[in-house]
mmCIF file with all atom_site columns, C-alpha atoms in Angstrom:
data_model
loop_
_atom_site.group_PDB
_atom_site.id
_atom_site.type_symbol
_atom_site.label_atom_id
_atom_site.label_alt_id
_atom_site.label_comp_id
_atom_site.label_asym_id
_atom_site.label_entity_id
_atom_site.label_seq_id
_atom_site.pdbx_PDB_ins_code
_atom_site.Cartn_x
_atom_site.Cartn_y
_atom_site.Cartn_z
_atom_site.occupancy
_atom_site.B_iso_or_equiv
_atom_site.pdbx_formal_charge
_atom_site.auth_seq_id
_atom_site.auth_comp_id
_atom_site.auth_asym_id
_atom_site.auth_atom_id
_atom_site.pdbx_PDB_model_num
ATOM 1   C CA . MET E 1 1   ? 79.401 145.751 62.558 1.00 0.00 ? 1   MET E CA 1
ATOM 2   C CA . ARG E 1 2   ? 78.472 149.461 60.578 1.00 0.00 ? 2   ARG E CA 1
ATOM 3   C CA . LEU E 1 3   ? 80.940 147.768 57.805 1.00 0.00 ? 3   LEU E CA 1
ATOM 4   C CA . ALA E 1 4   ? 78.797 144.668 58.397 1.00 0.00 ? 4   ALA E CA 1
ATOM 5   C CA . ILE E 1 5   ? 75.545 147.074 57.559 1.00 0.00 ? 5   ILE E CA 1
ATOM 6   C CA . LEU E 1 6   ? 77.396 149.628 54.913 1.00 0.00 ? 6   LEU E CA 1
ATOM 7   C CA . PHE E 1 7   ? 78.399 146.000 52.832 1.00 0.00 ? 7   PHE E CA 1
ATOM 8   C CA . LEU E 1 8   ? 75.104 144.876 53.212 1.00 0.00 ? 8   LEU E CA 1
ATOM 9   C CA . VAL E 1 9   ? 73.565 147.539 52.024 1.00 0.00 ? 9   VAL E CA 1
ATOM 10  C CA . MET E 1 10  ? 75.787 148.469 48.952 1.00 0.00 ? 10  MET E CA 1
ATOM 11  C CA . ALA E 1 11  ? 75.697 144.314 47.937 1.00 0.00 ? 11  ALA E CA 1
ATOM 12  C CA . THR E 1 12  ? 72.218 144.986 47.824 1.00 0.00 ? 12  THR E CA 1
ATOM 13  C CA . ALA E 1 13  ? 71.394 148.055 46.110 1.00 0.00 ? 13  ALA E CA 1
ATOM 14  C CA . PRO E 1 14  ? 71.688 147.343 42.307 1.00 0.00 ? 14  PRO E CA 1
ATOM 15  C CA . ALA E 1 15  ? 69.398 144.107 43.070 1.00 0.00 ? 15  ALA E CA 1
ATOM 16  C CA . LEU E 1 16  ? 67.119 146.506 44.703 1.00 0.00 ? 16  LEU E CA 1
ATOM 17  C CA . ARG E 1 17  ? 67.273 148.898 41.476 1.00 0.00 ? 17  ARG E CA 1
ATOM 18  C CA . ALA E 1 18  ? 66.742 146.145 39.064 1.00 0.00 ? 18  ALA E CA 1
ATOM 19  C CA . GLN E 1 19  ? 63.353 145.631 40.710 1.00 0.00 ? 19  GLN E CA 1
ATOM 20  C CA . THR E 1 20  ? 61.699 148.551 38.995 1.00 0.00 ? 20  THR E CA 1
ATOM 21  C CA . PRO E 1 21  ? 57.685 148.081 38.475 1.00 0.00 ? 21  PRO E CA 1
ATOM 22  C CA . GLN E 1 22  ? 57.974 148.187 34.801 1.00 0.00 ? 22  GLN E CA 1
ATOM 23  C CA . SER E 1 23  ? 60.138 145.131 35.080 1.00 0.00 ? 23  SER E CA 1
ATOM 24  C CA . ALA E 1 24  ? 58.164 143.100 36.982 1.00 0.00 ? 24  ALA E CA 1
ATOM 25  C CA . ALA E 1 25  ? 55.255 143.394 35.862 1.00 0.00 ? 25  ALA E CA 1
ATOM 26  C CA . PRO E 1 26  ? 53.829 140.981 32.665 1.00 0.00 ? 26  PRO E CA 1
ATOM 27  C CA . ALA E 1 27  ? 52.037 143.640 29.785 1.00 0.00 ? 27  ALA E CA 1
ATOM 28  C CA . GLY E 1 28  ? 48.779 145.123 30.148 1.00 0.00 ? 28  GLY E CA 1
ATOM 29  C CA . ASN E 1 29  ? 46.672 147.445 28.269 1.00 0.00 ? 29  ASN E CA 1
ATOM 30  C CA . ALA E 1 30  ? 46.376 150.419 30.156 1.00 0.00 ? 30  ALA E CA 1
ATOM 31  C CA . GLU E 1 31  ? 43.742 151.979 27.994 1.00 0.00 ? 31  GLU E CA 1
ATOM 32  C CA . ASN E 1 32  ? 41.598 148.977 28.901 1.00 0.00 ? 32  ASN E CA 1
ATOM 33  C CA . GLY E 1 33  ? 43.188 149.133 32.919 1.00 0.00 ? 33  GLY E CA 1
ATOM 34  C CA . LYS E 1 34  ? 41.346 152.632 32.797 1.00 0.00 ? 34  LYS E CA 1
ATOM 35  C CA . LYS E 1 35  ? 37.861 151.015 31.799 1.00 0.00 ? 35  LYS E CA 1
ATOM 36  C CA . ILE E 1 36  ? 38.245 148.302 34.536 1.00 0.00 ? 36  ILE E CA 1
ATOM 37  C CA . PHE E 1 37  ? 40.295 150.874 37.310 1.00 0.00 ? 37  PHE E CA 1
ATOM 38  C CA . THR E 1 38  ? 36.530 153.124 36.138 1.00 0.00 ? 38  THR E CA 1
ATOM 39  C CA . GLY E 1 39  ? 34.412 150.007 36.329 1.00 0.00 ? 39  GLY E CA 1
ATOM 40  C CA . TYR E 1 40  ? 35.143 148.206 39.600 1.00 0.00 ? 40  TYR E CA 1
ATOM 41  C CA . GLY E 1 41  ? 34.906 151.812 40.880 1.00 0.00 ? 41  GLY E CA 1
ATOM 42  C CA . CYS E 1 42  ? 38.630 152.270 42.651 1.00 0.00 ? 42  CYS E CA 1
ATOM 43  C CA . TYR E 1 43  ? 38.585 156.072 41.709 1.00 0.00 ? 43  TYR E CA 1
ATOM 44  C CA . GLN E 1 44  ? 36.174 156.298 44.442 1.00 0.00 ? 44  GLN E CA 1
ATOM 45  C CA . CYS E 1 45  ? 39.086 155.485 46.599 1.00 0.00 ? 45  CYS E CA 1
ATOM 46  C CA . HIS E 1 46  ? 42.021 157.054 44.680 1.00 0.00 ? 46  HIS E CA 1
ATOM 47  C CA . ASN E 1 47  ? 40.636 159.090 42.631 1.00 0.00 ? 47  ASN E CA 1
ATOM 48  C CA . TYR E 1 48  ? 40.373 159.045 38.694 1.00 0.00 ? 48  TYR E CA 1
ATOM 49  C CA . ALA E 1 49  ? 44.028 159.466 39.087 1.00 0.00 ? 49  ALA E CA 1
ATOM 50  C CA . ALA E 1 50  ? 45.271 156.942 40.840 1.00 0.00 ? 50  ALA E CA 1
ATOM 51  C CA . HIS E 1 51  ? 46.527 159.663 43.055 1.00 0.00 ? 51  HIS E CA 1
ATOM 52  C CA . GLY E 1 52  ? 44.325 159.070 46.114 1.00 0.00 ? 52  GLY E CA 1
ATOM 53  C CA . GLY E 1 53  ? 41.704 160.578 47.822 1.00 0.00 ? 53  GLY E CA 1
ATOM 54  C CA . GLY E 1 54  ? 39.708 160.488 51.756 1.00 0.00 ? 54  GLY E CA 1
ATOM 55  C CA . ALA E 1 55  ? 39.940 156.742 51.833 1.00 0.00 ? 55  ALA E CA 1
ATOM 56  C CA . GLY E 1 56  ? 43.022 155.490 49.350 1.00 0.00 ? 56  GLY E CA 1
ATOM 57  C CA . PRO E 1 57  ? 46.186 156.369 49.183 1.00 0.00 ? 57  PRO E CA 1
ATOM 58  C CA . ARG E 1 58  ? 48.466 157.276 45.926 1.00 0.00 ? 58  ARG E CA 1
ATOM 59  C CA . LEU E 1 59  ? 48.434 154.882 43.377 1.00 0.00 ? 59  LEU E CA 1
ATOM 60  C CA . ALA E 1 60  ? 50.561 156.579 40.465 1.00 0.00 ? 60  ALA E CA 1
ATOM 61  C CA . PRO E 1 61  ? 53.089 158.063 39.361 1.00 0.00 ? 61  PRO E CA 1
ATOM 62  C CA . ARG E 1 62  ? 55.282 155.267 40.431 1.00 0.00 ? 62  ARG E CA 1
ATOM 63  C CA . PRO E 1 63  ? 53.350 152.594 41.749 1.00 0.00 ? 63  PRO E CA 1
ATOM 64  C CA . ILE E 1 64  ? 55.292 150.259 43.775 1.00 0.00 ? 64  ILE E CA 1
ATOM 65  C CA . PRO E 1 65  ? 56.148 146.783 42.421 1.00 0.00 ? 65  PRO E CA 1
ATOM 66  C CA . PHE E 1 66  ? 53.594 144.593 40.696 1.00 0.00 ? 66  PHE E CA 1
ATOM 67  C CA . GLN E 1 67  ? 53.954 141.842 43.191 1.00 0.00 ? 67  GLN E CA 1
ATOM 68  C CA . ALA E 1 68  ? 53.762 144.025 45.539 1.00 0.00 ? 68  ALA E CA 1
ATOM 69  C CA . PHE E 1 69  ? 50.578 145.831 44.530 1.00 0.00 ? 69  PHE E CA 1
ATOM 70  C CA . THR E 1 70  ? 48.716 142.116 43.270 1.00 0.00 ? 70  THR E CA 1
ATOM 71  C CA . ARG E 1 71  ? 49.266 141.055 47.240 1.00 0.00 ? 71  ARG E CA 1
ATOM 72  C CA . GLN E 1 72  ? 47.798 143.903 48.432 1.00 0.00 ? 72  GLN E CA 1
ATOM 73  C CA . VAL E 1 73  ? 44.692 144.027 45.838 1.00 0.00 ? 73  VAL E CA 1
ATOM 74  C CA . ARG E 1 74  ? 44.081 139.843 47.003 1.00 0.00 ? 74  ARG E CA 1
ATOM 75  C CA . LYS E 1 75  ? 45.070 140.339 50.728 1.00 0.00 ? 75  LYS E CA 1
ATOM 76  C CA . PRO E 1 76  ? 45.293 143.729 51.585 1.00 0.00 ? 76  PRO E CA 1
ATOM 77  C CA . SER E 1 77  ? 47.337 145.510 54.700 1.00 0.00 ? 77  SER E CA 1
ATOM 78  C CA . ASN E 1 78  ? 44.693 148.506 55.130 1.00 0.00 ? 78  ASN E CA 1
ATOM 79  C CA . GLU E 1 79  ? 40.732 148.822 55.537 1.00 0.00 ? 79  GLU E CA 1
ATOM 80  C CA . MET E 1 80  ? 40.279 148.413 51.614 1.00 0.00 ? 80  MET E CA 1
ATOM 81  C CA . ARG E 1 81  ? 38.697 145.564 50.928 1.00 0.00 ? 81  ARG E CA 1
ATOM 82  C CA . PRO E 1 82  ? 40.088 141.977 49.303 1.00 0.00 ? 82  PRO E CA 1
ATOM 83  C CA . TYR E 1 83  ? 39.440 141.598 45.477 1.00 0.00 ? 83  TYR E CA 1
ATOM 84  C CA . THR E 1 84  ? 39.560 137.752 44.936 1.00 0.00 ? 84  THR E CA 1
ATOM 85  C CA . ALA E 1 85  ? 40.451 136.810 41.409 1.00 0.00 ? 85  ALA E CA 1
ATOM 86  C CA . ASN E 1 86  ? 36.414 135.998 40.992 1.00 0.00 ? 86  ASN E CA 1
ATOM 87  C CA . VAL E 1 87  ? 36.586 139.823 41.136 1.00 0.00 ? 87  VAL E CA 1
ATOM 88  C CA . VAL E 1 88  ? 39.302 140.887 39.402 1.00 0.00 ? 88  VAL E CA 1
ATOM 89  C CA . SER E 1 89  ? 40.328 138.476 37.646 1.00 0.00 ? 89  SER E CA 1
ATOM 90  C CA . ASP E 1 90  ? 44.800 137.597 37.340 1.00 0.00 ? 90  ASP E CA 1
ATOM 91  C CA . LYS E 1 91  ? 44.140 138.850 33.746 1.00 0.00 ? 91  LYS E CA 1
ATOM 92  C CA . GLU E 1 92  ? 42.853 142.368 34.762 1.00 0.00 ? 92  GLU E CA 1
ATOM 93  C CA . LEU E 1 93  ? 45.513 143.302 37.406 1.00 0.00 ? 93  LEU E CA 1
ATOM 94  C CA . PRO E 1 94  ? 48.010 143.765 34.719 1.00 0.00 ? 94  PRO E CA 1
ATOM 95  C CA . GLU E 1 95  ? 45.367 146.486 32.811 1.00 0.00 ? 95  GLU E CA 1
ATOM 96  C CA . ILE E 1 96  ? 45.751 148.144 35.690 1.00 0.00 ? 96  ILE E CA 1
ATOM 97  C CA . TYR E 1 97  ? 48.729 148.315 36.534 1.00 0.00 ? 97  TYR E CA 1
ATOM 98  C CA . ALA E 1 98  ? 49.084 149.265 33.026 1.00 0.00 ? 98  ALA E CA 1
ATOM 99  C CA . PHE E 1 99  ? 47.210 152.296 33.330 1.00 0.00 ? 99  PHE E CA 1
ATOM 100 C CA . LEU E 1 100 ? 49.245 153.358 36.544 1.00 0.00 ? 100 LEU E CA 1
ATOM 101 C CA . LEU E 1 101 ? 52.507 152.954 35.028 1.00 0.00 ? 101 LEU E CA 1
ATOM 102 C CA . THR E 1 102 ? 50.364 155.517 32.362 1.00 0.00 ? 102 THR E CA 1
ATOM 103 C CA . ILE E 1 103 ? 49.351 158.705 35.301 1.00 0.00 ? 103 ILE E CA 1
ATOM 104 C CA . PRO E 1 104 ? 52.095 161.522 34.279 1.00 0.00 ? 104 PRO E CA 1
ATOM 105 C CA . GLU E 1 105 ? 53.381 163.235 37.682 1.00 0.00 ? 105 GLU E CA 1
ATOM 106 C CA . GLN E 1 106 ? 51.271 166.276 38.949 1.00 0.00 ? 106 GLN E CA 1
ATOM 107 C CA . PRO E 1 107 ? 53.043 169.849 37.873 1.00 0.00 ? 107 PRO E CA 1
ATOM 108 C CA . ALA E 1 108 ? 54.408 171.489 40.726 1.00 0.00 ? 108 ALA E CA 1
ATOM 109 C CA . ALA E 1 109 ? 52.678 174.092 42.687 1.00 0.00 ? 109 ALA E CA 1
ATOM 110 C CA . SER E 1 110 ? 54.904 176.876 41.480 1.00 0.00 ? 110 SER E CA 1
ATOM 111 C CA . SER E 1 111 ? 54.137 175.638 38.266 1.00 0.00 ? 111 SER E CA 1
ATOM 112 C CA . ILE E 1 112 ? 50.638 176.490 38.404 1.00 0.00 ? 112 ILE E CA 1
ATOM 113 C CA . PRO E 1 113 ? 49.598 180.635 37.701 1.00 0.00 ? 113 PRO E CA 1
ATOM 114 C CA . LEU E 1 114 ? 47.659 182.353 40.038 1.00 0.00 ? 114 LEU E CA 1
ATOM 115 C CA . PRO E 1 115 ? 44.547 183.856 39.056 1.00 0.00 ? 115 PRO E CA 1
ATOM 116 C CA . LYS E 1 116 ? 44.487 187.697 38.148 1.00 0.00 ? 116 LYS E CA 1
ATOM 117 C CA . PRO E 1 117 ? 42.165 189.671 40.339 1.00 0.00 ? 117 PRO E CA 1
#
């Protein structure tokens, strides 16, 4: 049984690595995506840098794959309200996603200098 599970994990690992968010996402304009993200008020729950906030989870860096992102926007599995294609168009989703891909990692807490007394 353990051998079968190990074989299954090893057989699917390359396929999982190949499914990066960047490879599955259609091209989008990150600058326009930032405007859309701000214009629709996404920042109110996810904050301006999409690092999450009191009401919304972290979206970046390393966003979920584009198909999962689209599914979450259209039919959320949590408290988020659904955004149909009438509200956020199918052309706008890749733009927002492109913006999320540009957001860098937050600096490590150890790299931030402490204030001097």
